[in-house]
Amino acid sequence: MLKDQDKSPASGGTHPSSTNLTEVNADTEMLSGGDMVARALEEEGVEFIFGYPGGAVLHIYDALHRHPKVPHILVRHEQAATHAADGYARSTGKTGVVLVTSGPGATNAITGIATAYMDSIPMVVISGQVQSHLIGEDAFQETDMIGISRPVVKHSFLVKRTEDIPRIIKTAFYLAGSGRPGPVVVDIPKDITAPSYKAPFDYPAEIALRSYTPAEKGHSGQIRKAVELLLRAKKPIFYAGGGVIQGNASAALTALVRHLNFPITNTLMGLGAYPGSDRQFVGMLGMHGTYEANNAMHESDVILAVGARFDDRVTNTISKFCPQATIIHIDVDPASISKTVISHLPIVGPALPVLEEMLTQIKDIEAQPGIANQVDTEALDQWWKKIEGWRQTHGLYTANRFDDTSEHIKPQEVVQLLHRLTEGKAFVTSDVGQHQMFAAQYYLFDYPRQWINSGGLGTMGFGLPSAMGVKLAHPDSIVACITGEGSIQMCIQELSTCKQYDLPILIVNLNNGYLGMVKQWQDMQYESRYSQSVYQDSLPDFVKLAEAYGHVGIKITDKSQLHDQLQTAIEISKDKVVFVDVYVDPHEHVYPMQIAPDGAMNDMYLSKTERT
Amino acid sequence: MPASDSNNISRRIVSLLMENSPGALSRVIGLFSQRGYNIETLTVAPTDDISLSRLTLITLCDDQTIEQITKQLNKLIDVVKLVDLTEGEHIERELMLIKIRASGEAREEIKRTADIFRAQIVDVTSSLYTIQLIGTQQKIDAFIEAVKDSNVIEVVRSGVSGIARGEKVLSL
């Protein structure tokens, strides 16, 4: 009885505005639910669907077979479908699309959905569900996808009527890509997509929601106050995160930073938002941030945070965070402001219009005479001298931060070499661990969307499948997956997908024979007791493994051969997947590393023997 | 400046309008458990506009946390509008049904107590009273305190509903 009530429009089972869909226009097409899904994806301009078929989505797969306009990429595990869609989305700015079946298909997708959620990546995940009348009866391959995904989605829909499919899919894409982007789940019971029932297909041109109105620009008065703070600053710093990249605001940010001649640091998610090889860039900040970035943050008097969220991996101990700084925080999501660190001047709005207006206002003020209307260049010169001093003493790129005379290949030099040989123009994906930090530190990202990694959730297994999504979107670019022998094994089955769709990716496996970041912590905090971080000679022969999948494998163990072999690998990777297995120093650590707990931004270990 | 606990925990009444759609309530409740906020009481029912539900909840938190709670609630797609009633003058009411063993001398005493509180006896048997009481949380707490020496069999409380005083309204 309750079930029936649930389905009636009066109980709120459907959106009130959907009732008018029953008035059928004479020239409105009649389509099955499955065909509606295919057509809706076509209407949205979807370039690739990443998915895996199963019972509950067979009607949709049959419809896709008849609608070849939207290519489908068959992955080998649903987690990879979400990561591939994620990589596609991060590298293009468009919404990634995933199609999975009910039950295990849906649960396998959860890790990738959570990954996208933590990094605010636009994604629409369509999951099959058991037939409506079976819901709640523990049917075969039934799982409560709406419930299980709820904490890691921006929003979700359970489709209850075939008629609702166009409006719901339109809304899903709108929500996923607007405001602070994120993943949206659309769960569709099998009977809703059955070919036997046809309903009018009328795809809405746009969607307006009374409960959702993301900010379109910042408050001019607040921007004015921020500009005044910036012009009065003596030790300013820009702190830019992934929101700048997501908000397509890199050019605006770069113009503003260059105009002011202020230093800028990027978060792990923000790398590429400002050119990494530029003089004003002081490197990444945070746990493995540069000495100069963390010091500049700590001593700054004005911080302009944009599209960054004061993550615990950035701030270190909150109560000791940047004691002298007045904090301006630009974010499209009001809930990000003053969540962990209180902002003195919040500006709610998308990064692009806010930064553009900021530069316009600054130029207007500077055009007026008077010393108060100009940047204090004298103070700024002093500030830059100080920063240059930090750079010279312990900087990541100017000082000798790792022993390149070692007989071992150092992971850092592999990344540096890759940067040089690819002229800094490759798309780089990574997994999670030491290799991720080395990639972030040493591949100087000059372009937004060039650096693809799981920053928030820290998902091992992300690198290879996300590289597939990047490669599909950018077939003419070099796509390198910097990984480790631990992470790569979490989604290694995707080597098969790369074969099927001819996706030549360069896999650079920094193989140290340990779960490197776990080992580093065990070295530093557990007196080198390597609890479950060692494989004990159980690693596969990655060259043979690559060959088994029809790819090329190259093993590099000799330091003198590193350059030539990597060069060869890059050449081959223009046509074929190359798995480069580089044996690196097993005992290298990532430095700098902030001292926790109770440390401030600028409390760091600088090497195994030095600390601030 | 850290956004640390300021230790001034206070009682907040958050009242919101949300889409009357399946899953909306679970999103609100899920948010509270997911982010470690507490819920003391919760009431929810459709409004005169069938497409909207009104939800009222009480939470105990500091100023910093209530700001996050209201922002996070506003962020939920199903939440249309929201107000922290405790920020201004407001009326709050809770309903209680309480079943008390009432025989012998206690029977008259319970009746007198109910009268003092302007409660109503809504069901009677030879040995039981079922009493209905409407009021603020404190009033209901006070009544329970007043009859605690009696044999209380069952207590049902609705949770607090609230509305702002005067011209201030929460509507579309």
XYZ file of C-alpha atoms in Angstrom, chain A residues 17-591:
575
model
C 6.254 20.318 -12.946
C 6.516 16.904 -14.532
C 2.759 16.469 -14.652
C 2.488 18.669 -17.724
C 4.583 16.151 -19.654
C 1.460 14.078 -20.115
C 0.119 16.632 -22.568
C 1.533 15.083 -25.682
C 2.504 17.363 -28.508
C 1.523 15.980 -31.898
C 5.085 15.976 -33.200
C 6.664 14.746 -29.968
C 8.520 11.490 -30.410
C 7.422 8.442 -28.484
C 10.417 6.590 -27.077
C 11.139 3.797 -24.659
C 13.051 4.646 -21.492
C 16.197 3.025 -22.849
C 16.028 5.094 -26.019
C 15.352 8.197 -23.951
C 18.593 7.683 -22.030
C 20.552 7.304 -25.262
C 18.880 10.330 -26.825
C 19.339 12.453 -23.717
C 23.063 11.709 -23.686
C 23.203 12.651 -27.342
C 21.365 15.911 -26.614
C 23.929 16.676 -23.913
C 26.731 16.311 -26.456
C 28.296 13.440 -24.560
C 31.461 12.273 -26.318
C 32.117 9.078 -24.367
C 30.233 6.866 -21.981
C 32.413 4.810 -19.674
C 30.654 1.725 -18.448
C 30.035 -1.939 -17.972
C 26.812 -3.762 -18.866
C 24.679 -5.979 -16.648
C 21.126 -7.179 -16.212
C 19.510 -3.994 -14.977
C 20.926 -1.813 -17.774
C 20.503 -4.170 -20.725
C 17.619 -2.133 -22.150
C 19.858 0.944 -22.111
C 22.750 -0.957 -23.677
C 20.439 -2.190 -26.422
C 19.373 1.392 -27.069
C 23.035 2.512 -27.201
C 23.697 -0.207 -29.754
C 21.067 1.440 -31.934
C 22.429 4.961 -31.193
C 26.090 4.696 -32.106
C 26.468 8.476 -31.981
C 27.603 8.271 -28.375
C 30.612 5.941 -28.215
C 30.841 3.633 -25.231
C 34.111 2.583 -23.646
C 33.932 -0.842 -22.057
C 36.174 -0.870 -18.999
C 37.218 -3.929 -17.026
C 35.921 -2.809 -13.619
C 33.333 -0.184 -12.751
C 35.768 1.729 -10.541
C 37.820 2.344 -13.678
C 34.731 3.633 -15.501
C 34.325 6.382 -12.933
C 38.039 7.249 -12.911
C 38.147 7.320 -16.724
C 35.112 9.611 -16.844
C 36.798 11.662 -14.135
C 40.041 11.982 -16.121
C 38.029 12.970 -19.159
C 36.201 15.611 -17.100
C 39.314 17.023 -15.416
C 41.207 17.344 -18.673
C 38.343 18.899 -20.661
C 36.080 20.663 -18.162
C 33.135 18.738 -19.576
C 30.963 16.371 -17.589
C 32.127 12.737 -17.456
C 29.478 10.071 -17.989
C 29.333 6.618 -16.430
C 26.882 3.770 -16.996
C 26.846 0.789 -14.636
C 24.465 -1.934 -13.650
C 22.753 -2.430 -10.298
C 24.219 -4.087 -7.193
C 27.939 -4.765 -7.565
C 28.157 -2.523 -10.634
C 26.866 0.342 -8.555
C 28.953 -0.405 -5.457
C 32.128 -0.769 -7.538
C 31.497 2.719 -8.869
C 31.338 4.242 -5.389
C 35.093 4.760 -4.932
C 35.270 6.710 -8.179
C 32.180 8.729 -7.311
C 33.680 9.637 -3.943
C 36.944 10.568 -5.686
C 35.076 12.949 -7.999
C 33.043 14.335 -5.097
C 36.073 15.215 -2.997
C 37.699 17.062 -5.910
C 34.455 18.667 -7.204
C 34.541 16.986 -10.613
C 31.427 17.126 -12.841
C 30.137 13.610 -13.449
C 26.815 11.936 -14.202
C 26.552 8.312 -13.145
C 23.621 6.347 -14.506
C 23.087 3.142 -12.581
C 20.615 0.405 -13.299
C 18.290 -0.704 -10.551
C 16.155 -3.819 -10.123
C 12.584 -3.567 -11.374
C 10.426 -1.141 -9.413
C 8.223 -3.830 -7.898
C 11.274 -5.691 -6.585
C 12.860 -2.707 -4.831
C 13.197 -3.404 -1.141
C 12.822 -7.150 -1.505
C 16.544 -7.989 -1.572
C 16.247 -8.948 -5.216
C 19.186 -10.302 -7.211
C 21.830 -7.569 -7.660
C 19.775 -5.093 -5.669
C 21.479 -2.428 -3.635
C 20.163 0.898 -2.384
C 22.326 3.008 -4.689
C 20.683 6.266 -3.645
C 21.369 5.463 -0.008
C 24.871 4.089 -0.450
C 26.011 6.999 -2.613
C 24.259 9.759 -0.651
C 27.278 11.072 1.314
C 29.453 11.271 -1.817
C 27.174 12.853 -4.415
C 26.110 16.394 -5.105
C 22.618 15.049 -5.719
C 20.871 11.877 -6.821
C 17.639 10.751 -8.455
C 15.654 7.546 -8.395
C 13.620 7.554 -11.605
C 10.048 6.435 -10.984
C 8.404 7.082 -14.341
C 9.696 6.753 -17.884
C 8.233 10.206 -18.591
C 10.648 11.744 -16.085
C 13.852 10.555 -17.767
C 14.464 13.619 -19.991
C 13.893 16.133 -17.193
C 15.930 14.167 -14.666
C 18.905 13.637 -16.988
C 18.830 17.298 -17.990
C 18.766 18.290 -14.324
C 21.560 15.849 -13.509
C 23.863 17.427 -16.094
C 22.907 20.916 -14.965
C 23.678 20.136 -11.321
C 26.888 18.223 -12.075
C 28.428 21.015 -14.097
C 27.201 24.213 -12.419
C 28.122 25.984 -9.195
C 30.614 23.850 -7.330
C 30.634 20.831 -9.669
C 30.229 17.276 -8.455
C 28.942 13.817 -9.264
C 25.206 13.202 -9.693
C 23.703 9.708 -9.621
C 20.632 8.752 -11.676
C 19.325 5.355 -10.572
C 16.901 3.814 -13.084
C 14.910 0.644 -12.377
C 14.946 -1.832 -15.256
C 11.203 -1.672 -16.004
C 11.453 2.107 -16.553
C 13.718 1.513 -19.568
C 11.772 -1.426 -21.033
C 11.170 -1.263 -24.809
C 7.511 -2.235 -24.353
C 6.503 1.126 -22.866
C 6.924 4.320 -24.827
C 6.394 7.861 -23.622
C 6.821 11.305 -25.179
C 10.435 12.451 -25.391
C 10.646 16.179 -24.961
C 14.134 17.209 -23.923
C 14.047 20.455 -21.946
C 16.214 23.286 -23.274
C 17.053 24.436 -19.779
C 16.263 23.730 -16.174
C 15.515 26.136 -13.354
C 15.348 24.887 -9.788
C 13.788 26.977 -7.054
C 16.099 25.453 -4.473
C 19.358 25.820 -6.394
C 20.773 29.115 -7.592
C 24.573 29.086 -7.674
C 26.297 32.466 -7.429
C 27.143 33.922 -10.830
C 29.394 36.775 -9.708
C 30.994 38.132 -6.580
C 29.784 41.048 -4.466
C 31.442 44.191 -5.851
C 31.663 45.823 -2.422
C 33.490 42.818 -1.009
C 35.803 42.769 -4.013
C 36.519 46.462 -3.409
C 37.487 45.742 0.204
C 39.721 42.899 -0.963
C 41.435 45.177 -3.463
C 42.145 47.716 -0.723
C 43.659 44.992 1.452
C 45.819 43.796 -1.421
C 47.092 47.278 -2.235
C 48.009 47.897 1.400
C 49.714 44.509 1.836
C 53.398 44.367 2.599
C 53.811 40.594 2.546
C 51.012 39.277 0.371
C 50.574 35.836 -1.139
C 48.071 34.210 -3.478
C 46.942 30.720 -2.483
C 45.092 29.141 -5.403
C 43.387 25.762 -5.558
C 41.454 23.469 -7.837
C 38.535 25.882 -7.989
C 40.566 28.100 -10.305
C 41.024 25.219 -12.728
C 37.420 24.015 -12.409
C 36.254 27.592 -12.837
C 38.361 28.150 -15.993
C 39.954 31.131 -14.280
C 43.658 30.376 -14.782
C 44.210 33.136 -17.318
C 42.424 35.694 -15.134
C 44.431 34.588 -12.104
C 47.702 34.740 -14.011
C 46.932 38.229 -15.294
C 46.103 39.474 -11.794
C 49.142 37.888 -10.129
C 51.485 39.230 -12.800
C 49.968 42.693 -12.627
C 50.544 42.852 -8.877
C 53.903 41.032 -8.924
C 52.820 39.042 -5.855
C 54.080 35.547 -5.048
C 51.672 32.682 -5.645
C 51.446 29.138 -4.311
C 49.145 26.403 -5.605
C 47.551 23.524 -3.778
C 47.987 19.979 -5.019
C 44.671 20.384 -6.843
C 45.578 23.818 -8.130
C 48.851 22.935 -9.863
C 48.756 24.375 -13.373
C 46.336 27.133 -12.374
C 49.395 29.381 -12.505
C 52.425 28.488 -14.665
C 54.682 26.249 -12.575
C 57.890 27.439 -14.216
C 57.157 31.146 -13.679
C 59.348 33.225 -11.350
C 56.399 34.335 -9.213
C 55.377 30.748 -8.525
C 56.827 29.612 -5.204
C 55.717 25.994 -5.553
C 53.077 23.847 -3.963
C 52.210 24.451 -0.314
C 51.232 22.152 2.515
C 52.403 18.839 3.861
C 54.902 18.299 1.039
C 54.960 21.902 -0.080
C 58.131 23.821 -0.800
C 60.153 25.518 1.918
C 59.575 28.898 0.273
C 55.803 28.414 -0.143
C 55.194 27.276 3.417
C 57.391 30.026 4.850
C 55.829 32.696 2.678
C 52.366 31.597 3.789
C 53.360 31.572 7.445
C 54.896 35.049 7.383
C 52.402 36.696 5.047
C 50.205 39.601 6.130
C 47.495 39.137 3.469
C 46.470 35.813 1.935
C 44.210 35.779 -1.073
C 42.762 32.268 -1.202
C 40.883 31.423 -4.360
C 39.136 28.122 -5.060
C 41.017 26.486 -2.212
C 39.520 25.005 0.935
C 42.134 25.174 3.702
C 42.442 21.403 3.755
C 44.212 19.779 6.710
C 47.002 18.704 4.340
C 47.602 22.408 3.696
C 47.132 24.151 7.022
C 48.941 21.808 9.420
C 47.838 22.771 12.949
C 44.894 25.153 12.546
C 45.609 27.173 15.696
C 49.103 27.963 14.410
C 48.051 28.727 10.850
C 49.508 31.941 9.432
C 49.272 34.047 12.608
C 49.676 37.504 11.018
C 47.568 36.989 7.948
C 44.350 38.698 7.001
C 42.532 36.147 4.888
C 40.492 36.926 1.789
C 38.647 33.848 0.562
C 36.999 33.555 -2.847
C 34.895 30.439 -3.306
C 31.818 29.493 -5.276
C 30.649 27.354 -2.347
C 29.722 29.406 0.747
C 30.131 26.294 2.896
C 33.839 26.230 2.044
C 34.310 29.654 3.593
C 35.274 29.662 7.280
C 34.839 25.884 7.455
C 38.247 25.284 9.016
C 40.069 28.615 8.974
C 38.004 31.743 9.544
C 38.051 34.108 6.610
C 38.215 37.843 7.350
C 36.832 38.802 3.979
C 34.660 36.222 2.223
C 33.724 36.592 -1.430
C 31.161 34.070 -2.653
C 31.291 33.613 -6.399
C 32.950 31.812 -9.289
C 36.684 32.497 -9.531
C 36.594 33.869 -13.085
C 34.276 36.894 -12.764
C 35.603 37.710 -9.296
C 39.256 37.737 -10.397
C 38.422 39.701 -13.529
C 36.527 42.309 -11.553
C 39.348 42.452 -9.040
C 41.882 43.321 -11.736
C 39.578 45.917 -13.262
C 39.050 47.569 -9.880
C 42.781 47.533 -9.152
C 43.538 49.237 -12.468
C 40.851 51.845 -11.766
C 42.296 52.639 -8.356
C 45.876 52.723 -9.599
C 44.847 55.232 -12.236
C 44.050 57.656 -9.432
C 46.979 59.629 -8.010
C 48.160 59.064 -4.465
C 50.499 56.630 -2.821
C 47.669 54.761 -1.092
C 46.337 53.815 -4.488
C 49.438 51.877 -5.491
C 51.094 48.639 -4.478
C 53.816 49.279 -1.894
C 56.673 48.288 -4.183
C 59.321 48.951 -1.583
C 57.733 46.523 0.874
C 57.127 44.092 -1.969
C 60.799 44.188 -2.958
C 61.781 43.356 0.622
C 59.254 40.528 0.614
C 60.616 39.093 -2.624
C 64.168 39.308 -1.246
C 63.080 37.241 1.705
C 61.361 34.693 -0.517
C 64.395 34.491 -2.794
C 66.479 33.852 0.318
C 64.268 30.889 1.241
C 64.505 29.675 -2.326
C 68.286 29.817 -2.306
C 68.726 28.016 1.007
C 66.215 25.170 0.819
C 64.252 25.668 -2.405
C 63.108 22.586 -4.242
C 64.480 23.644 -7.602
C 67.461 25.849 -6.809
C 69.049 23.908 -3.976
C 70.152 20.315 -4.251
C 67.152 18.654 -2.654
C 68.070 15.068 -3.489
C 71.299 13.206 -4.025
C 71.571 12.858 -7.785
C 75.045 11.416 -7.448
C 73.591 8.310 -5.804
C 74.126 5.013 -7.617
C 70.368 4.490 -7.361
C 67.963 6.116 -9.757
C 66.176 8.792 -7.731
C 62.427 9.059 -8.316
C 62.700 12.853 -8.425
C 65.137 12.755 -11.331
C 62.829 10.452 -13.284
C 60.064 13.054 -12.997
C 62.460 15.895 -13.849
C 63.664 13.994 -16.889
C 60.122 13.213 -17.993
C 59.353 16.914 -17.707
C 62.340 17.783 -19.863
C 61.807 15.099 -22.488
C 58.102 15.939 -22.876
C 58.916 19.680 -22.886
C 56.553 20.121 -19.960
C 53.588 19.555 -22.233
C 52.364 16.085 -21.302
C 49.155 15.412 -19.464
C 50.250 13.718 -16.263
C 47.986 11.517 -14.191
C 49.098 9.929 -10.963
C 48.054 7.475 -8.356
C 48.571 8.107 -4.670
C 51.704 8.000 -2.581
C 55.307 9.134 -2.852
C 55.281 9.102 -6.658
C 52.284 11.468 -6.591
C 54.181 13.962 -4.459
C 57.332 13.685 -6.598
C 55.212 14.281 -9.690
C 53.539 17.286 -8.054
C 56.870 18.733 -6.947
C 59.050 18.123 -9.993
C 56.838 18.196 -13.062
C 56.349 21.950 -13.324
C 52.827 22.248 -14.638
C 52.413 25.300 -16.820
C 48.851 24.668 -17.959
C 45.539 24.120 -16.202
C 43.984 20.635 -16.569
C 47.407 19.165 -17.285
C 47.794 17.555 -13.853
C 45.222 14.888 -13.036
C 45.307 13.363 -9.571
C 43.050 12.304 -6.739
C 43.812 15.023 -4.220
C 40.931 14.880 -1.781
C 40.106 11.210 -1.466
C 43.608 10.000 -2.305
C 42.489 7.038 -4.374
C 45.108 4.477 -5.336
C 44.144 2.972 -8.690
C 43.149 6.338 -10.122
C 46.117 6.903 -12.427
C 45.737 4.398 -15.264
C 41.969 4.600 -15.828
C 41.971 8.404 -15.553
C 44.758 8.469 -18.155
C 42.430 6.552 -20.496
C 39.830 9.279 -20.172
C 42.470 11.946 -20.791
C 43.858 10.121 -23.825
C 40.415 9.737 -25.399
C 39.872 13.471 -25.038
C 43.386 14.411 -26.185
C 44.494 11.741 -28.663
C 47.378 13.839 -29.992
C 48.961 14.644 -26.642
C 51.376 12.601 -24.598
C 49.528 11.207 -21.607
C 51.813 9.923 -18.887
C 50.638 8.016 -15.836
C 53.191 8.389 -13.064
C 52.498 5.560 -10.680
C 54.006 3.152 -8.199
C 54.077 -0.607 -8.072
C 51.455 -0.518 -5.312
C 48.899 1.795 -6.900
C 49.161 0.463 -10.439
C 48.073 -2.975 -9.269
C 44.784 -1.570 -8.008
C 43.407 -1.027 -11.525
C 45.950 -2.816 -13.697
C 43.211 -4.744 -15.490
C 42.605 -1.585 -17.533
C 45.656 -2.452 -19.642
C 43.107 -4.578 -21.456
C 40.814 -1.589 -22.087
C 43.798 0.355 -23.443
C 44.330 -2.488 -25.918
C 40.715 -2.631 -27.042
C 40.468 1.108 -27.742
C 44.060 1.662 -28.817
C 44.932 4.179 -26.115
C 48.698 4.675 -26.145
C 49.535 5.809 -22.634
C 52.989 6.134 -21.130
C 53.025 4.410 -17.768
C 55.984 5.395 -15.610
C 56.140 3.043 -12.671
C 58.424 4.380 -9.934
C 59.121 0.947 -8.532
C 60.723 0.983 -5.105
C 59.419 -2.371 -3.958
C 57.571 -0.880 -0.999
C 54.355 0.948 -0.346
C 56.581 3.981 -0.321
C 54.542 6.564 1.571
C 53.510 4.004 4.173
C 57.156 3.015 4.515
C 58.188 6.664 4.851
C 55.793 7.152 7.774
C 56.940 3.882 9.294
C 60.534 5.093 8.973
C 59.705 8.412 10.576
C 57.198 7.432 13.236
C 57.401 3.682 13.792
C 61.158 3.090 13.943
C 61.169 1.458 10.504
C 58.830 -1.362 11.423
C 57.492 -2.116 7.950
C 54.133 -3.515 8.894
C 52.533 -4.793 5.661
C 54.324 -2.359 3.377
C 56.652 -4.920 1.774
C 55.753 -7.352 -1.024
C 58.488 -9.889 -0.296
C 59.461 -10.645 -3.897
C 55.890 -11.116 -4.982
C 55.801 -8.295 -7.537
C 54.969 -9.358 -11.055
C 57.371 -8.951 -13.953
C 55.724 -5.779 -15.238
C 57.426 -6.034 -18.630
C 55.964 -9.492 -19.237
C 52.659 -8.335 -17.834
C 52.518 -5.439 -20.287
C 53.471 -7.768 -23.097
C 50.774 -10.226 -22.075
C 48.234 -7.471 -22.666
C 49.777 -6.724 -26.066
C 51.739 -3.671 -24.952
C 55.408 -2.753 -24.722
C 57.313 -3.132 -21.464
C 60.639 -1.471 -20.672
C 62.590 -2.112 -17.495
C 65.068 0.530 -16.364
C 67.509 -0.380 -13.637
C 70.721 1.263 -14.770
C 70.986 4.940 -14.033
C 73.230 5.552 -17.037
C 70.496 4.189 -19.308
C 67.654 6.210 -17.790
C 67.711 9.076 -20.277
C 67.916 6.969 -23.418
C 65.430 4.362 -22.320
C 62.883 6.945 -21.198
C 63.362 8.805 -24.476
C 62.713 5.575 -26.378
C 59.635 4.872 -24.279
C 58.196 8.305 -25.033
C 58.736 7.733 -28.755
C 57.039 4.334 -28.694
C 54.172 5.697 -26.590
C 53.031 7.751 -29.556
C 51.589 4.530 -30.998
C 51.550 1.969 -28.239
C 51.041 1.658 -24.539
C 54.460 1.554 -22.907
C 54.904 0.307 -19.370
C 58.187 1.732 -18.075
C 59.211 -0.066 -14.905
C 61.864 2.107 -13.269
C 63.725 0.678 -10.300
C 64.235 3.628 -7.996
C 65.968 4.114 -4.670
C 63.811 2.115 -2.240
C 64.700 4.324 0.700
C 64.028 7.772 -0.709
C 61.645 9.994 1.238
C 59.491 12.912 0.125
C 60.717 16.239 1.499
